[in-house]
XYZ file of C-alpha atoms in Angstrom:
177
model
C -1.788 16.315 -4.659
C -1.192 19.790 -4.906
C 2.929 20.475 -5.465
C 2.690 24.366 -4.149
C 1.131 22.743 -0.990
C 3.962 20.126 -0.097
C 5.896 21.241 3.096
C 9.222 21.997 2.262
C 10.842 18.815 3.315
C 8.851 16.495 1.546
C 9.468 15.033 -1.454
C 7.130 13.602 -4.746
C 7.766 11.055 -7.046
C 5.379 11.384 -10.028
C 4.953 9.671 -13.078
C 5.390 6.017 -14.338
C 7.060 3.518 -14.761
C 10.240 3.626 -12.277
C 11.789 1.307 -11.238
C 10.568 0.558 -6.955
C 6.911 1.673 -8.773
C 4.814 2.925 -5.558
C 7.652 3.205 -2.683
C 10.564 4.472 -5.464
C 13.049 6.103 -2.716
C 12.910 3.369 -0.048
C 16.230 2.360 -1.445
C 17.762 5.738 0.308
C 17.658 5.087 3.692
C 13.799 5.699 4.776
C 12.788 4.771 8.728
C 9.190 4.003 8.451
C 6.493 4.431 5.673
C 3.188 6.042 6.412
C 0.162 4.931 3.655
C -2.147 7.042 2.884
C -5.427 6.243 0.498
C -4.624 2.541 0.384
C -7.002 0.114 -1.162
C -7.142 -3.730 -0.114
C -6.665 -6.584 -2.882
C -8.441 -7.697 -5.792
C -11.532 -9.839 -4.237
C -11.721 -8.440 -0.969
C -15.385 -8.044 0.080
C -16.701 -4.296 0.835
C -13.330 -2.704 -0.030
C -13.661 0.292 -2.202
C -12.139 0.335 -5.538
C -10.245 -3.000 -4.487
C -7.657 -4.050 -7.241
C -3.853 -4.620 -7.179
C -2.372 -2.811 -9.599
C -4.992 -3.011 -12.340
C -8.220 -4.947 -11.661
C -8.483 -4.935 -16.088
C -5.321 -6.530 -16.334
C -4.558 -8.704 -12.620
C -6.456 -11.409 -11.386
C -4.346 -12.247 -8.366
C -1.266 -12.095 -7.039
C 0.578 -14.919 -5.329
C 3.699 -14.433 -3.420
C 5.390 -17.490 -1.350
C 1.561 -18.937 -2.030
C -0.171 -16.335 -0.307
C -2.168 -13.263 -1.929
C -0.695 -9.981 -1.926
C -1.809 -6.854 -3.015
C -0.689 -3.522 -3.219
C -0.307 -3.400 0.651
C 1.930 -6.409 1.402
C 3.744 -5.988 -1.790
C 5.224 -2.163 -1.018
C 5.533 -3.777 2.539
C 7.656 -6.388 1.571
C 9.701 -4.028 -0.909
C 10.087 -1.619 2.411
C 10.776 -4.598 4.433
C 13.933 -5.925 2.097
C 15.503 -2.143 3.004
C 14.530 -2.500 6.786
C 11.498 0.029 6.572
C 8.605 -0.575 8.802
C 5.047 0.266 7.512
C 3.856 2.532 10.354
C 0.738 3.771 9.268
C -2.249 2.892 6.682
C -5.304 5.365 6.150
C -8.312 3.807 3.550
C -11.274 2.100 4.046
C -11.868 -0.634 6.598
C -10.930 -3.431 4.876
C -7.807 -2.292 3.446
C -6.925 -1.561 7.346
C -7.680 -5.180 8.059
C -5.384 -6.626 5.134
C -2.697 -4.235 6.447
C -3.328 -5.432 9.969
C -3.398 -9.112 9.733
C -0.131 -9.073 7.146
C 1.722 -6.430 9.029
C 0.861 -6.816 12.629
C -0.061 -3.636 15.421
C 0.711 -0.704 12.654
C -1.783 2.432 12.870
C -4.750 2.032 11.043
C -7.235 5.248 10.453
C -10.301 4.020 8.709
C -11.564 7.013 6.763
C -14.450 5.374 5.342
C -16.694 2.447 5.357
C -16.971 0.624 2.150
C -20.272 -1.724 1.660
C -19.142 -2.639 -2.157
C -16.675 -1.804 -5.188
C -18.220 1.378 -5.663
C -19.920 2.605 -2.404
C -18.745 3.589 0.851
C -19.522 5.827 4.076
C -17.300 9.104 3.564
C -15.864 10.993 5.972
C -15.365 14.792 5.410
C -11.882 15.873 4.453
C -12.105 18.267 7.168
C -12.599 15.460 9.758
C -10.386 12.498 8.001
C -7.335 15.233 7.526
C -7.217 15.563 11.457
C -7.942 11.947 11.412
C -4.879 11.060 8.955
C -2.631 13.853 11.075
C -3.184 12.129 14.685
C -2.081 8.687 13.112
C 0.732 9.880 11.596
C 1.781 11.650 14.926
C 1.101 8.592 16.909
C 3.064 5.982 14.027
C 6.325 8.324 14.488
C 6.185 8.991 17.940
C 6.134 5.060 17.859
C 9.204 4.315 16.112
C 11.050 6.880 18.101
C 9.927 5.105 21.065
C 10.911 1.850 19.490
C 7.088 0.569 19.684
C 6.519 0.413 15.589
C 6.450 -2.729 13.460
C 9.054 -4.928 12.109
C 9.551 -4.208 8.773
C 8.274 -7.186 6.633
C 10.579 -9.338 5.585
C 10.011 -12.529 3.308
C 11.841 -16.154 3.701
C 13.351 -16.620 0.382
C 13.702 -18.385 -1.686
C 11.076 -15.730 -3.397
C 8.307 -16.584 -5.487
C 5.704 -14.664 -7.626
C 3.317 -15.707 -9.433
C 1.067 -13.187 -11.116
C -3.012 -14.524 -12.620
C -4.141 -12.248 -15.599
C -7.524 -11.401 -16.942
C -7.007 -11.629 -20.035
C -4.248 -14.863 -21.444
C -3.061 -11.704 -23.790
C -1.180 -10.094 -21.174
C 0.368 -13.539 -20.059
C 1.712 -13.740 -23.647
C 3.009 -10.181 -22.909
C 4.587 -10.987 -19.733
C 6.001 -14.445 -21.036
C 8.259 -12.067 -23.138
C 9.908 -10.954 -20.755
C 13.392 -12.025 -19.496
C 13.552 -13.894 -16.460
């Protein structure tokens, strides 16, 4: 991402750790969320670089008993402050996660993944118009009142988090609550 190329109105969050990780500032009021470069889970078949969070240090992710990755988990973060996912660009397997958790959101498959490490590119040139049209169509959408429901998850809440290695379980057992 290059800063002097932002438009004026948007807004980065860099660095880590903070505290709503990936979607920090969904807790001020946001109408729909647009991803861009998403990967699918850990274990997903032809999904390029397919992890959630770190595939070193997470084995799986379990929330109310069903895997999450990166995708449903922002979603359901969005979800608990009424946010819609409208959008997802990545490969075509991270669409299909994003599809089948979230319902008719845009997809825009920008490339075709046969493994962990190789895919069918797209130019930038091509995917950027790609990306733009989505986007277009996701907001025009939710100013229509045709986007998603945001996702929301029947508590009570549960997590349960596999590690690679047991260290990091130790780690996390630390931990309070």
């Amino acid at each position: 991402i290059l800063i002097e190329e932002l438009d004026p109105r948007a807004r980065l969050n860099s660095g880590s750790p903070s505290p709503l990780s990936m979607v920090q500032g969904i807790d001020t009021g946001v109408n729909g969320v647009i991803y861009v470069g998403y990967h699918a889970r850990i274990g997903t078949q032809n999904a390029i670089l397919e992890h959630t969070w770190s595939d070193e240090r997470v084995a799986n992710l379990l929330i109310n008993g069903q895997p999450f990755g990166e995708i449903g988990l922002n979603a359901a973060m969005c979800g608990h402050f009424g946010a819609p996912v409208l959008m997802i660009s990545g490969d075509q397997s991270a669409c299909a996660e994003a599809t089948a958790l979230l319902g008719a959101l845009e997809t825009v498959i920008v490339k075709t993944a046969s493994g962990r490490m190789a895919a069918e590119l797209l130019p930038p040139a091509v995917t950027q118009e790609m990306i733009q049209a989505g986007a277009k169509r996701a907001v025009q959408r939710l100013v229509s009142g045709q986007a998603p429901q945001p996702l929301r998850l029947p508590p009570p809440i549960t997590m349960a988090i596999d590690f690679v290695q047991s260290e990091m379980a130790d780690k996390a057992a630390l931990l309070p609550g």
